[in-house]
Tab-separated table of C-alpha atoms and ligand atoms in Angstrom:
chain	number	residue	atom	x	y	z
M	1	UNK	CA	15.719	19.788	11.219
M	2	UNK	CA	12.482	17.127	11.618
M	3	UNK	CA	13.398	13.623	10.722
M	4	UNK	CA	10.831	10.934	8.787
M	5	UNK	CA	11.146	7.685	8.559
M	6	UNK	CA	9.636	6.808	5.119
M	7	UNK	CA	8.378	2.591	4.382
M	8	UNK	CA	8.100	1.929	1.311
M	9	UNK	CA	10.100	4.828	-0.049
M	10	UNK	CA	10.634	3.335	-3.431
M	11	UNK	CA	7.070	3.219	-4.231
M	12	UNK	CA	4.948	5.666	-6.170
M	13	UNK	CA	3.869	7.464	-2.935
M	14	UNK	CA	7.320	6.963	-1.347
M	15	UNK	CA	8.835	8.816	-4.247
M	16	UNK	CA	6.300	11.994	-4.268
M	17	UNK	CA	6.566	11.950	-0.409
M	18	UNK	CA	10.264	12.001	0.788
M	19	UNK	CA	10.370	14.973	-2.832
M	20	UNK	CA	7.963	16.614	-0.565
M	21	UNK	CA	9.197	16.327	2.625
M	22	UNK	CA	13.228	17.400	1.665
M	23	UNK	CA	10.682	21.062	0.364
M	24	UNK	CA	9.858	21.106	3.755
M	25	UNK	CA	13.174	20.849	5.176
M	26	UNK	CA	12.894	17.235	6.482
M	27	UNK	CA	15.853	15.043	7.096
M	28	UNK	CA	14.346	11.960	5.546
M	29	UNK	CA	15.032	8.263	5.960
M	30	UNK	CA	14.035	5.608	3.649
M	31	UNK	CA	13.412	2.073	4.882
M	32	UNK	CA	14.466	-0.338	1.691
M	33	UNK	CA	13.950	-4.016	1.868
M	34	UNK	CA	16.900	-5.939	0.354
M	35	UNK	CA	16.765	-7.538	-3.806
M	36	UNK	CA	19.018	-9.184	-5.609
M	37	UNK	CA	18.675	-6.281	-7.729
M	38	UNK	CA	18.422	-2.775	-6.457
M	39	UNK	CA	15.434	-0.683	-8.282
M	40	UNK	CA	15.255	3.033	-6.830
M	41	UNK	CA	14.519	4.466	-10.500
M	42	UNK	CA	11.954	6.114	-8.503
M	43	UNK	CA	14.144	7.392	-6.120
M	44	UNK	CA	17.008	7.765	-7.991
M	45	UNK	CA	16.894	11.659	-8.698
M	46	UNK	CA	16.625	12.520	-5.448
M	47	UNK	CA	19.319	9.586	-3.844
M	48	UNK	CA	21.854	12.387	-2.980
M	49	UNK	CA	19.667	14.221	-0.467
M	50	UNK	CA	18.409	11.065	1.270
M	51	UNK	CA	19.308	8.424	3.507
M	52	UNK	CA	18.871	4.763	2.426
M	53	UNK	CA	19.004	2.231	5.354
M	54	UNK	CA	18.150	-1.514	4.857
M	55	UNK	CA	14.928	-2.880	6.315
M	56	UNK	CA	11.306	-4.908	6.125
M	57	UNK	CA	8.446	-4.931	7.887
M	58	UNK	CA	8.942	-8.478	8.259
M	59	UNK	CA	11.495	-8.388	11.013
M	60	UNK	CA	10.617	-6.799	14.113
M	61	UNK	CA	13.583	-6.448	15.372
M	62	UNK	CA	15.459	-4.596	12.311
M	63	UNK	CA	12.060	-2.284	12.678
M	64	UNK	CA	13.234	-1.411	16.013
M	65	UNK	CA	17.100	-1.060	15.518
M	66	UNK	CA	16.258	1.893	12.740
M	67	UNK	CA	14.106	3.646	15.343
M	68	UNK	CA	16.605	3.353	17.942
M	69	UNK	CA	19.035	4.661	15.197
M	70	UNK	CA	17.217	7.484	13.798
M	71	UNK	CA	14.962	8.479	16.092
M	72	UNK	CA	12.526	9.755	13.398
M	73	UNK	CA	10.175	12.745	14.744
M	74	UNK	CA	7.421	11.231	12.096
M	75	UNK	CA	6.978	7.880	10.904
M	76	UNK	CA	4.729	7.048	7.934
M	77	UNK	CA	4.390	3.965	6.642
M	78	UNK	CA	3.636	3.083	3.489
M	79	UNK	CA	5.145	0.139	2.834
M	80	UNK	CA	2.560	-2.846	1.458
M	81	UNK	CA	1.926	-5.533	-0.915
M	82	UNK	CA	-0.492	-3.394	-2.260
M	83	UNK	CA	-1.748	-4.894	-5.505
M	84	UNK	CA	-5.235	-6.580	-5.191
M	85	UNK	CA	-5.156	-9.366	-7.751
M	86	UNK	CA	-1.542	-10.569	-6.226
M	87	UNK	CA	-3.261	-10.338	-2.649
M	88	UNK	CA	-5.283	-13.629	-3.898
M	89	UNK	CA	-2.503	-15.311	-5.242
M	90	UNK	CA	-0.249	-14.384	-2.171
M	91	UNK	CA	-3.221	-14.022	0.991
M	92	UNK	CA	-0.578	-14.620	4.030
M	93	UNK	CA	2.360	-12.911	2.266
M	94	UNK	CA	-0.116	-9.667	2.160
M	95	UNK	CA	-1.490	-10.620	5.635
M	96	UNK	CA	2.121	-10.249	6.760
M	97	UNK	CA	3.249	-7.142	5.317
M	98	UNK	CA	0.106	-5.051	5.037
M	99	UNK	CA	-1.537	-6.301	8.304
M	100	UNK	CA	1.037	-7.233	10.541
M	101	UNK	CA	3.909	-4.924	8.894
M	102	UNK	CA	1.434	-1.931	10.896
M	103	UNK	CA	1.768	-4.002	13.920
M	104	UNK	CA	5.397	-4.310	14.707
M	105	UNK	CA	6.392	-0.263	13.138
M	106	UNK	CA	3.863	0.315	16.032
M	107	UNK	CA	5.135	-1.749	18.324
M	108	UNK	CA	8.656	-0.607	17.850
M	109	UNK	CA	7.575	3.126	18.143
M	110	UNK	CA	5.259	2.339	21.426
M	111	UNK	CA	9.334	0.631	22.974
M	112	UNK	CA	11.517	2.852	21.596
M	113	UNK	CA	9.958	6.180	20.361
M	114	UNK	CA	6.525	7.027	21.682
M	115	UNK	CA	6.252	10.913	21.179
M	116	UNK	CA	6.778	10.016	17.279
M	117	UNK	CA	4.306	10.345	15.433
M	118	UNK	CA	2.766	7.728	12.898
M	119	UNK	CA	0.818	7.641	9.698
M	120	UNK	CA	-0.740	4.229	8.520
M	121	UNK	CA	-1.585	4.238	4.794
M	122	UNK	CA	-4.894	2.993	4.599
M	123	UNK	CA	-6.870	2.643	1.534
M	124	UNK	CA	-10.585	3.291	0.056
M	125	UNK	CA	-10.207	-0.966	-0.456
M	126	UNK	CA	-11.547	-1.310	3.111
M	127	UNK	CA	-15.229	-0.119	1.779
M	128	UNK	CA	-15.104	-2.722	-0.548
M	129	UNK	CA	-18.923	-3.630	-1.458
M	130	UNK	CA	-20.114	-0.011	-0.134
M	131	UNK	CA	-22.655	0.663	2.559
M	132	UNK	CA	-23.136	4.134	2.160
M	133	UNK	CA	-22.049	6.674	-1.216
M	134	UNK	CA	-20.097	8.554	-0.939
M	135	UNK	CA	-17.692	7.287	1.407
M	136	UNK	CA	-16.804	9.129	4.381
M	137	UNK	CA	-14.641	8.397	7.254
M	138	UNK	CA	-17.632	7.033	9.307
M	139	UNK	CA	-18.923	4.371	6.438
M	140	UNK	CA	-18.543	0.769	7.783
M	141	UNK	CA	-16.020	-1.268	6.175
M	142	UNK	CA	-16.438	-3.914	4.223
M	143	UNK	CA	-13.331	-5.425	2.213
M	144	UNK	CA	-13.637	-7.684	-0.862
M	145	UNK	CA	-9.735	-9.261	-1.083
M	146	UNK	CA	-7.151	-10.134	1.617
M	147	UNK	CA	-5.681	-6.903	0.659
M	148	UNK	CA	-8.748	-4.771	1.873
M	149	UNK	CA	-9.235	-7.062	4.889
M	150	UNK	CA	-5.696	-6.539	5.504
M	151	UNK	CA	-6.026	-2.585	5.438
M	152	UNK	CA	-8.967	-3.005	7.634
M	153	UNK	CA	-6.764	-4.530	10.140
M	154	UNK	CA	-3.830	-2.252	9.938
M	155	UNK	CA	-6.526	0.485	10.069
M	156	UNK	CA	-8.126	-0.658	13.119
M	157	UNK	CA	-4.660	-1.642	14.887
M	158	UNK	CA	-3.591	1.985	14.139
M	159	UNK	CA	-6.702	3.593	16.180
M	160	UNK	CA	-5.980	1.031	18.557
M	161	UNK	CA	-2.553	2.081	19.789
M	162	UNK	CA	-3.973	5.582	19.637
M	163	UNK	CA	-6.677	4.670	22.147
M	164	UNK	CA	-5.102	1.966	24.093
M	165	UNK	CA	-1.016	4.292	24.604
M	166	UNK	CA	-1.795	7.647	23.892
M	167	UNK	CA	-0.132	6.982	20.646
M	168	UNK	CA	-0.271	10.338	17.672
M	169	UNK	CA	-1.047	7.249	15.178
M	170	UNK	CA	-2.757	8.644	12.444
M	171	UNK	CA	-4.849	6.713	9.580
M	172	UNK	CA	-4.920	8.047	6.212
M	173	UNK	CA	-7.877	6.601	3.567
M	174	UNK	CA	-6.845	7.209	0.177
M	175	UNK	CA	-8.611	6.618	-2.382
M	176	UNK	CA	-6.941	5.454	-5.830
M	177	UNK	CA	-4.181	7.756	-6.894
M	178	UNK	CA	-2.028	7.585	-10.080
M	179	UNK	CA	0.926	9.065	-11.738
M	180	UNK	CA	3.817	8.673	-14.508
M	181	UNK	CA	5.032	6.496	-11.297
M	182	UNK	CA	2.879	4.167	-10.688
M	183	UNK	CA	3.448	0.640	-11.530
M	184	UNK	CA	2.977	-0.897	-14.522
M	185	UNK	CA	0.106	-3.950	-13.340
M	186	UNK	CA	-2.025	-1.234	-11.916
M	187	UNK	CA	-5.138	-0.085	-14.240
M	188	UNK	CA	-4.668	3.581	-15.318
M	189	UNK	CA	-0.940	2.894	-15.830
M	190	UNK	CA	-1.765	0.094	-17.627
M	191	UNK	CA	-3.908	1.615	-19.858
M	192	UNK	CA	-0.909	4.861	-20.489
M	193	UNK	CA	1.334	2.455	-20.880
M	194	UNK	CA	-1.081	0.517	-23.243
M	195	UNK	CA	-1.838	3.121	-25.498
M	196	UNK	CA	1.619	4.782	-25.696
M	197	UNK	CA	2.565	1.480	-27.158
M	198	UNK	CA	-0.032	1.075	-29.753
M	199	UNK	CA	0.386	4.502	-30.849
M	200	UNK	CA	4.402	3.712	-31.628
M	201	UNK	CA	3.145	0.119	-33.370
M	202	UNK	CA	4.870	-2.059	-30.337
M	203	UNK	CA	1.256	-3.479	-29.371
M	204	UNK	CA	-2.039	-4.290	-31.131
M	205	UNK	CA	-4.324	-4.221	-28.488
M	206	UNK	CA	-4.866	-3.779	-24.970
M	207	UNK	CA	-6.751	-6.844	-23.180
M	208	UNK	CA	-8.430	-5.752	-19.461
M	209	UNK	CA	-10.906	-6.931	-17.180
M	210	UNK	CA	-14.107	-5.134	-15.688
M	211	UNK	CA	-14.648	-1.821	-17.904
M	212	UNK	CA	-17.542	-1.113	-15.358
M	213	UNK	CA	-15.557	-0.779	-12.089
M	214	UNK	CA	-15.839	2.918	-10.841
M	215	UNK	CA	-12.763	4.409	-8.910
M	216	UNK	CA	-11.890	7.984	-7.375
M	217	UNK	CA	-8.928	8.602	-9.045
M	218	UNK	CA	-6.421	11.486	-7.897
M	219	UNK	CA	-2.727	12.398	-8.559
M	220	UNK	CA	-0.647	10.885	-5.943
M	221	UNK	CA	1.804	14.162	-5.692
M	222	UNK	CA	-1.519	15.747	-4.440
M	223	UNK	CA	-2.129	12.791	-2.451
M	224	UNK	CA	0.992	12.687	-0.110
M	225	UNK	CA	0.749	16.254	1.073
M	226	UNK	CA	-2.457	15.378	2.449
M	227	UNK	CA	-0.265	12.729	4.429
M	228	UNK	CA	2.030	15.359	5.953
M	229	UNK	CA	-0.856	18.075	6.725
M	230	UNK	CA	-2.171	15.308	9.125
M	231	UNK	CA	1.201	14.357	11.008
M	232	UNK	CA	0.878	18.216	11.866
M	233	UNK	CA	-2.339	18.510	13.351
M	234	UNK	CA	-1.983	18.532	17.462
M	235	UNK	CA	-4.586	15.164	17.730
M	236	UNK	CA	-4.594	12.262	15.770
M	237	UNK	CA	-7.158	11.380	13.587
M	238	UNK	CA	-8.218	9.566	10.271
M	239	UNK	CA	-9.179	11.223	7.457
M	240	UNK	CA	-10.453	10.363	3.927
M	241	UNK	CA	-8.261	11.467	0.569
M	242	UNK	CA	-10.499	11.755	-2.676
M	243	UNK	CA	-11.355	14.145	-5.143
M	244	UNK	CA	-14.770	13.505	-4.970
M	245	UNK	CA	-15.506	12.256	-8.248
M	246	UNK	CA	-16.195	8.802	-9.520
M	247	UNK	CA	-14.882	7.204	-13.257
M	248	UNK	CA	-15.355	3.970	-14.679
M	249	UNK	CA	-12.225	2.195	-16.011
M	250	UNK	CA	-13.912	3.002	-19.287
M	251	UNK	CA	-14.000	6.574	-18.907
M	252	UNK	CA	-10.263	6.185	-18.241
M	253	UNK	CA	-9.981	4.344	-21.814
M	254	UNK	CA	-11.568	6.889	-23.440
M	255	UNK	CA	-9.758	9.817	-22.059
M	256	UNK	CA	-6.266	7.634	-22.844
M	257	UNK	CA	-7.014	7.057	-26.162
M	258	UNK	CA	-8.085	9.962	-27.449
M	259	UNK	CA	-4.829	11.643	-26.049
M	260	UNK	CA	-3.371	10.421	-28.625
M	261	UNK	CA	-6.138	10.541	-31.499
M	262	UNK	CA	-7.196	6.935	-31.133
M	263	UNK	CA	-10.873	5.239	-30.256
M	264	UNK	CA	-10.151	2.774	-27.719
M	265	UNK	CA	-12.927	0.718	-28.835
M	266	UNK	CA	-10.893	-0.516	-31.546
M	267	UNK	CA	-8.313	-1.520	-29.354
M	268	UNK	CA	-9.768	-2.736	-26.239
M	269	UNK	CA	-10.056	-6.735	-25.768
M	270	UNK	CA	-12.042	-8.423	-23.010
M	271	UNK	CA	-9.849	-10.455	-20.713
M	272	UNK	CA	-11.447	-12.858	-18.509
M	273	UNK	CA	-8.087	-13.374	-16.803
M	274	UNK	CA	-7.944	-9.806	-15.525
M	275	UNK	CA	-11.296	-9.909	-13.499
M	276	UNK	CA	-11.274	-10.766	-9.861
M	277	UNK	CA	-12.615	-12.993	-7.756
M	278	UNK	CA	-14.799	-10.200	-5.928
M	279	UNK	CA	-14.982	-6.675	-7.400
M	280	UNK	CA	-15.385	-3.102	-5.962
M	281	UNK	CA	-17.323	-1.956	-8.073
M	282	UNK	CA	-17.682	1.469	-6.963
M	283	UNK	CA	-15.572	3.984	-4.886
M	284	UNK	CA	-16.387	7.572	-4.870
M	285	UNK	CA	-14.774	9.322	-1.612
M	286	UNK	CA	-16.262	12.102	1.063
M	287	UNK	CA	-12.897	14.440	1.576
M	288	UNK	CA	-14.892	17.220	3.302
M	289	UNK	CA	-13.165	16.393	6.664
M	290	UNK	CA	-9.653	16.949	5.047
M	291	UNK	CA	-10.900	19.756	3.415
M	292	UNK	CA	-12.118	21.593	6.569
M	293	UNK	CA	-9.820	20.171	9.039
M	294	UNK	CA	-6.192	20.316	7.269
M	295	UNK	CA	-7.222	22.792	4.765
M	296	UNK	CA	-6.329	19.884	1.891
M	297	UNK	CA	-7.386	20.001	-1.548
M	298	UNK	CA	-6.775	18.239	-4.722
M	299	UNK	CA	-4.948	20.026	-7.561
M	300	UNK	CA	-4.663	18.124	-10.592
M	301	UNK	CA	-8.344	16.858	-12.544
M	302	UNK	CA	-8.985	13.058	-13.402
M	303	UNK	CA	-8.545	14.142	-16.905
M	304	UNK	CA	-4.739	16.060	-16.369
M	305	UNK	CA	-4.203	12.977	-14.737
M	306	UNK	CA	-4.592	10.814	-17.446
M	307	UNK	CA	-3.118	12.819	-20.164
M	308	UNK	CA	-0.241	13.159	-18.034
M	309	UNK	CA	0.713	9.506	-17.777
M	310	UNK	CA	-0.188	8.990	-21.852
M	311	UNK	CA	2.549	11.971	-22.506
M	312	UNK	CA	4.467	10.617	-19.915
M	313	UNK	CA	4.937	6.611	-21.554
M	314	UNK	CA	4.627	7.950	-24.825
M	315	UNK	CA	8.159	9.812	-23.850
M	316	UNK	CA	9.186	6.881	-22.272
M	317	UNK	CA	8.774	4.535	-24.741
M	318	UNK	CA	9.656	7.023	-27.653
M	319	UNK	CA	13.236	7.003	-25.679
M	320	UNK	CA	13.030	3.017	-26.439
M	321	UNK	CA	13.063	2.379	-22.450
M	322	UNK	CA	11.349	-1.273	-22.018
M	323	UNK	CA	9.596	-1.563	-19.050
M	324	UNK	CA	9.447	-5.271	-18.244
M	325	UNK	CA	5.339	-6.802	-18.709
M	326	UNK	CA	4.561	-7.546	-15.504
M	327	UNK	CA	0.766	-7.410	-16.057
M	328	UNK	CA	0.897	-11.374	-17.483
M	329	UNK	CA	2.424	-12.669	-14.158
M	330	UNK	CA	-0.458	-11.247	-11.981
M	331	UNK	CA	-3.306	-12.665	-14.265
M	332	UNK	CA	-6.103	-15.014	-12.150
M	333	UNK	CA	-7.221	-17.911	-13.564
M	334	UNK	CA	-11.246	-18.288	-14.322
M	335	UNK	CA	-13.732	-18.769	-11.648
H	401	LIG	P1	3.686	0.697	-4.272
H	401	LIG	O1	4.135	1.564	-5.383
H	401	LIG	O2	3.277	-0.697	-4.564
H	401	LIG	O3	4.872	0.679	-3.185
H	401	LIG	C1	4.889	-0.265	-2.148
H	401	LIG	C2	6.187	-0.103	-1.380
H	401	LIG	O4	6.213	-1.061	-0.305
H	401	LIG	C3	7.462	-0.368	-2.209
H	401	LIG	O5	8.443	0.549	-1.827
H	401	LIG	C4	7.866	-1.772	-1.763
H	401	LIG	O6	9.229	-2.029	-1.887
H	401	LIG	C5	7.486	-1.696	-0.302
H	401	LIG	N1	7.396	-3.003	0.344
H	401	LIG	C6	6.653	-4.063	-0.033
H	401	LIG	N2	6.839	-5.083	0.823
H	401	LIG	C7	7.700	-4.660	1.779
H	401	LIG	C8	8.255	-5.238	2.933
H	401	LIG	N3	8.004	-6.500	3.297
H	401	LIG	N4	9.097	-4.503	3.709
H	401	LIG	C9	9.393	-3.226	3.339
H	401	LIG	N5	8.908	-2.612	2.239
H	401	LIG	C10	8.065	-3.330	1.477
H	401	LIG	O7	2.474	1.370	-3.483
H	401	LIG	P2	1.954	2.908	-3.510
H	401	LIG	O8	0.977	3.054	-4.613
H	401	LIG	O9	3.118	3.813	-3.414
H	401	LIG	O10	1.120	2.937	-2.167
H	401	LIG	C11	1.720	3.297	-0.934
H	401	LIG	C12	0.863	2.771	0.208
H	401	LIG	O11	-0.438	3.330	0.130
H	401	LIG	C13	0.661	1.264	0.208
H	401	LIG	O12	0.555	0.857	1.550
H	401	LIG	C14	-0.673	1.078	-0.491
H	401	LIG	O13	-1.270	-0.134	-0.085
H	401	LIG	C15	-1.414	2.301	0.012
H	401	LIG	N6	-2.463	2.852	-0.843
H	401	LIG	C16	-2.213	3.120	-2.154
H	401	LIG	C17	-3.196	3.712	-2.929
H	401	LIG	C18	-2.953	4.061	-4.382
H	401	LIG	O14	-3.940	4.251	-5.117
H	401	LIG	N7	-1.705	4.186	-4.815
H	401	LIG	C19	-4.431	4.041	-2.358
H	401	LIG	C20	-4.641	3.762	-1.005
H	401	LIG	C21	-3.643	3.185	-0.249
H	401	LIG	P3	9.871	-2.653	-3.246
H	401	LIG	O15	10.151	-1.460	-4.124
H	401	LIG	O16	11.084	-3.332	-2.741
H	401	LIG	O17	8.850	-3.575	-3.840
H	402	LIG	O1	-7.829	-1.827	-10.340
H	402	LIG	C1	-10.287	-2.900	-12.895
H	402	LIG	C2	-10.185	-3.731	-11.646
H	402	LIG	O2	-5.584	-2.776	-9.829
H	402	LIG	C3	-8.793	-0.820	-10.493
H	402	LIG	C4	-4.238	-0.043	-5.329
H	402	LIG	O3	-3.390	1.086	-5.389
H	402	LIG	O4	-6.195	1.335	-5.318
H	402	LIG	C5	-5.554	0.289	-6.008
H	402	LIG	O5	-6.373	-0.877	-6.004
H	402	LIG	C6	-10.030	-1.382	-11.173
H	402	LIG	C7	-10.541	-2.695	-10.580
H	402	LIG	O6	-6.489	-0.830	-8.468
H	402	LIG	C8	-7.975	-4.332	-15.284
H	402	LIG	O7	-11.069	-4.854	-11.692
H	402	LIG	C9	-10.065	-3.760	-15.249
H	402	LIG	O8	-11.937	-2.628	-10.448
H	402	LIG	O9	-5.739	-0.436	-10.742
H	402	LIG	P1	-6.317	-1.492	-9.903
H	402	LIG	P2	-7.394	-1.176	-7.197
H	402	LIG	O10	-7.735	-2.608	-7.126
H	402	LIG	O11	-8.495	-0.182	-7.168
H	402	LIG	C10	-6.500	1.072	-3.943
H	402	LIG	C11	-7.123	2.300	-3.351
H	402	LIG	C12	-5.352	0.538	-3.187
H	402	LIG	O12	-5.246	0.729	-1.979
H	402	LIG	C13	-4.461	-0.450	-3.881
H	402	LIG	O13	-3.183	-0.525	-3.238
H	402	LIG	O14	-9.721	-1.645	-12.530
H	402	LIG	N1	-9.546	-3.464	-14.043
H	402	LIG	N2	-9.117	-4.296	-16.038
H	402	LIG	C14	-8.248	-3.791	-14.023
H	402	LIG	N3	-7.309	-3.679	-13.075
H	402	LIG	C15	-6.060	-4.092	-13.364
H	402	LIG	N4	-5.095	-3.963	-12.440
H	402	LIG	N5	-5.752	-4.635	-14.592
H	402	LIG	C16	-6.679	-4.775	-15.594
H	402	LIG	O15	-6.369	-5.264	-16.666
């Protein structure tokens, strides 16, 4: 039975990935940093079949001791402070984690396990302020928040052990992906999550930033199988993940609200506090290569997205869970 060693494993993607891999017949190990409180709701269904095992990829040398431990056949690591707006607020926190956290799960498997093989979870951030559209695996970067200059360095450090040791390091671009799991401060969640509540009469409006912003948006359970499909290919490689398509966050609005019979125009309030510093203002992706090489396509549309995650928080919230509002706590303040 394959092992794989899964950072990040209570995240969105962590969730839909170890599901995936225990279909394949993976033994699979999940790297969780310690809290005060423990939060594996995303996890929580599946907590029986996996193995937990305390870790962060802030400490080198507990990075190490799990590899020497488990001797994982595939490592991917997802693990990241991965929201943008928080990557201003905390720029050497993210540095550390998202940057360096590649470094030292490289570094470990280089020592201890250097037939394993690695996936990096990049991200369509690293294009930033576009050169080229679409965006392929050959488009320059160019980042526009620590985060994406972060990701550009865990990118490049990944193709760098590949080159420099031999190592199968693999880099994966995704471009944005969603689902009834991702957190609450990120936009399309936000906006399920938004309308569900002013459907049930628990909010009155919905206050965002930049409408305009355009994103590739797929469904992360189609997302991480593209992850595995490159961990078996004989060479290493990167690869974009993207459906190919381009919305603006106002598209996303619309879609939401009329889910549930409402015109988000009437709902919808400007927010200066939720626009950034420096926007992306539009990501469409090039998957061709993933297409022809692993054979990868995506399954679920923008639109079954989105109508998805409004049935999904409408359930939620009709069941009278409370998720806590995080979106406050990660507002900037005006430029
Ligand atoms: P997510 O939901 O924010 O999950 C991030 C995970 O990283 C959580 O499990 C978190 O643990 C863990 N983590 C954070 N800091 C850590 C540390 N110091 N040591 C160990 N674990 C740590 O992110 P996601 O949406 O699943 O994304 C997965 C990866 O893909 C991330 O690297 C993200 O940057 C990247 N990515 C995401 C997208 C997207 O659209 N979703 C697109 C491209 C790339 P806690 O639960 O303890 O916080
Ligand atoms: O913003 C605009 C905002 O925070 C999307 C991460 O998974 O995908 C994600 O990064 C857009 C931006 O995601 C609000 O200005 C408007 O243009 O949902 P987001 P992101 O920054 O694209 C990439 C690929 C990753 O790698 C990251 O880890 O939406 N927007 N109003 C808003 N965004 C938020 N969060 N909140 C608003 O109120």
């Amino acid at each position: 039975m394959p092992t794989a060693l899964i950072t990040g494993i209570t995240g969105q993607d962590g969730s839909y990935l170890a599901e995936f891999l225990l279909g394949q017949g993976y033994q699979v190990i999940g790297m969780v940093r310690r809290a005060s409180v423990v939060t594996l709701d995303r996890i929580e269904h599946i907590q029986d079949k996996i193995t937990l095992v305390q870790g962060d990829l802030l400490d080198q040398i507990c990075l190490v001791r799990i590899l020497q431990e488990y001797r994982p056949d595939e490592i991917y690591n997802l693990a990241a402070q991965s929201f943008v707006p928080t990557s201003w607020h905390q720029p050497i926190l993210t540095g550390e984690v998202t940057a360096l956290g590649a470094t030292r799960m490289l570094e470990g498997m280089r020592t201890v396990l250097p037939s394993a093989r690695y996936y990096q979870a990049s991200s369509s951030e690293m294009f930033g302020k576009v050169r080229e559209v679409p965006q392929s695996e050959s488009t320059p970067f160019y980042p526009r928040s620590p985060y994406g200059a972060a990701k550009v360095y865990a990118h490049w450090i990944t193709v760098n052990y590949r080159e420099s040791y031999g190592l199968h390091a693999t880099s994966g671009i995704l471009f944005n992906h969603g689902s009834p799991r991702r957190g609450l401060e990120f936009v399309e969640r936000k906006i399920s999550h938004g309308v569900a509540a002013i459907k049930l009469g628990l909010a009155d409006n919905l206050p965002l930033g930049n409408l305009k912003a355009r994103r590739d948006m797929g469904f992360a359970g189609d997302h991480v199988r593209a992850m595995w499909l490159m961990l078996q290919q004989e060479k290493p490689d990167d690869y974009v993940v993207a459906t190919g398509e381009t919305h603006s966050i106002r598209e996303i609005c619309e879609v939401a609200f009329s889910r549930l019979g409402l015109d988000y125009e009437d709902y919808v309030v400007r927010d200066e506090r939720f626009f950034r510093p420096a926007e992306v203002d539009l990501l469409v992706g090039d998957p061709s290569k993933a297409g022809r090489v692993l054979g990868w396509e995506p399954v679920v549309t923008f639109t079954e997205l989105i109508h998805m995650m409004v049935d999904s928080d409408l359930k939620l919230l009709q069941s009278g869970v409370q998720m806590p509002d995080v979106t406050e706590m990660t507002t900037l303040k005006r430029r």
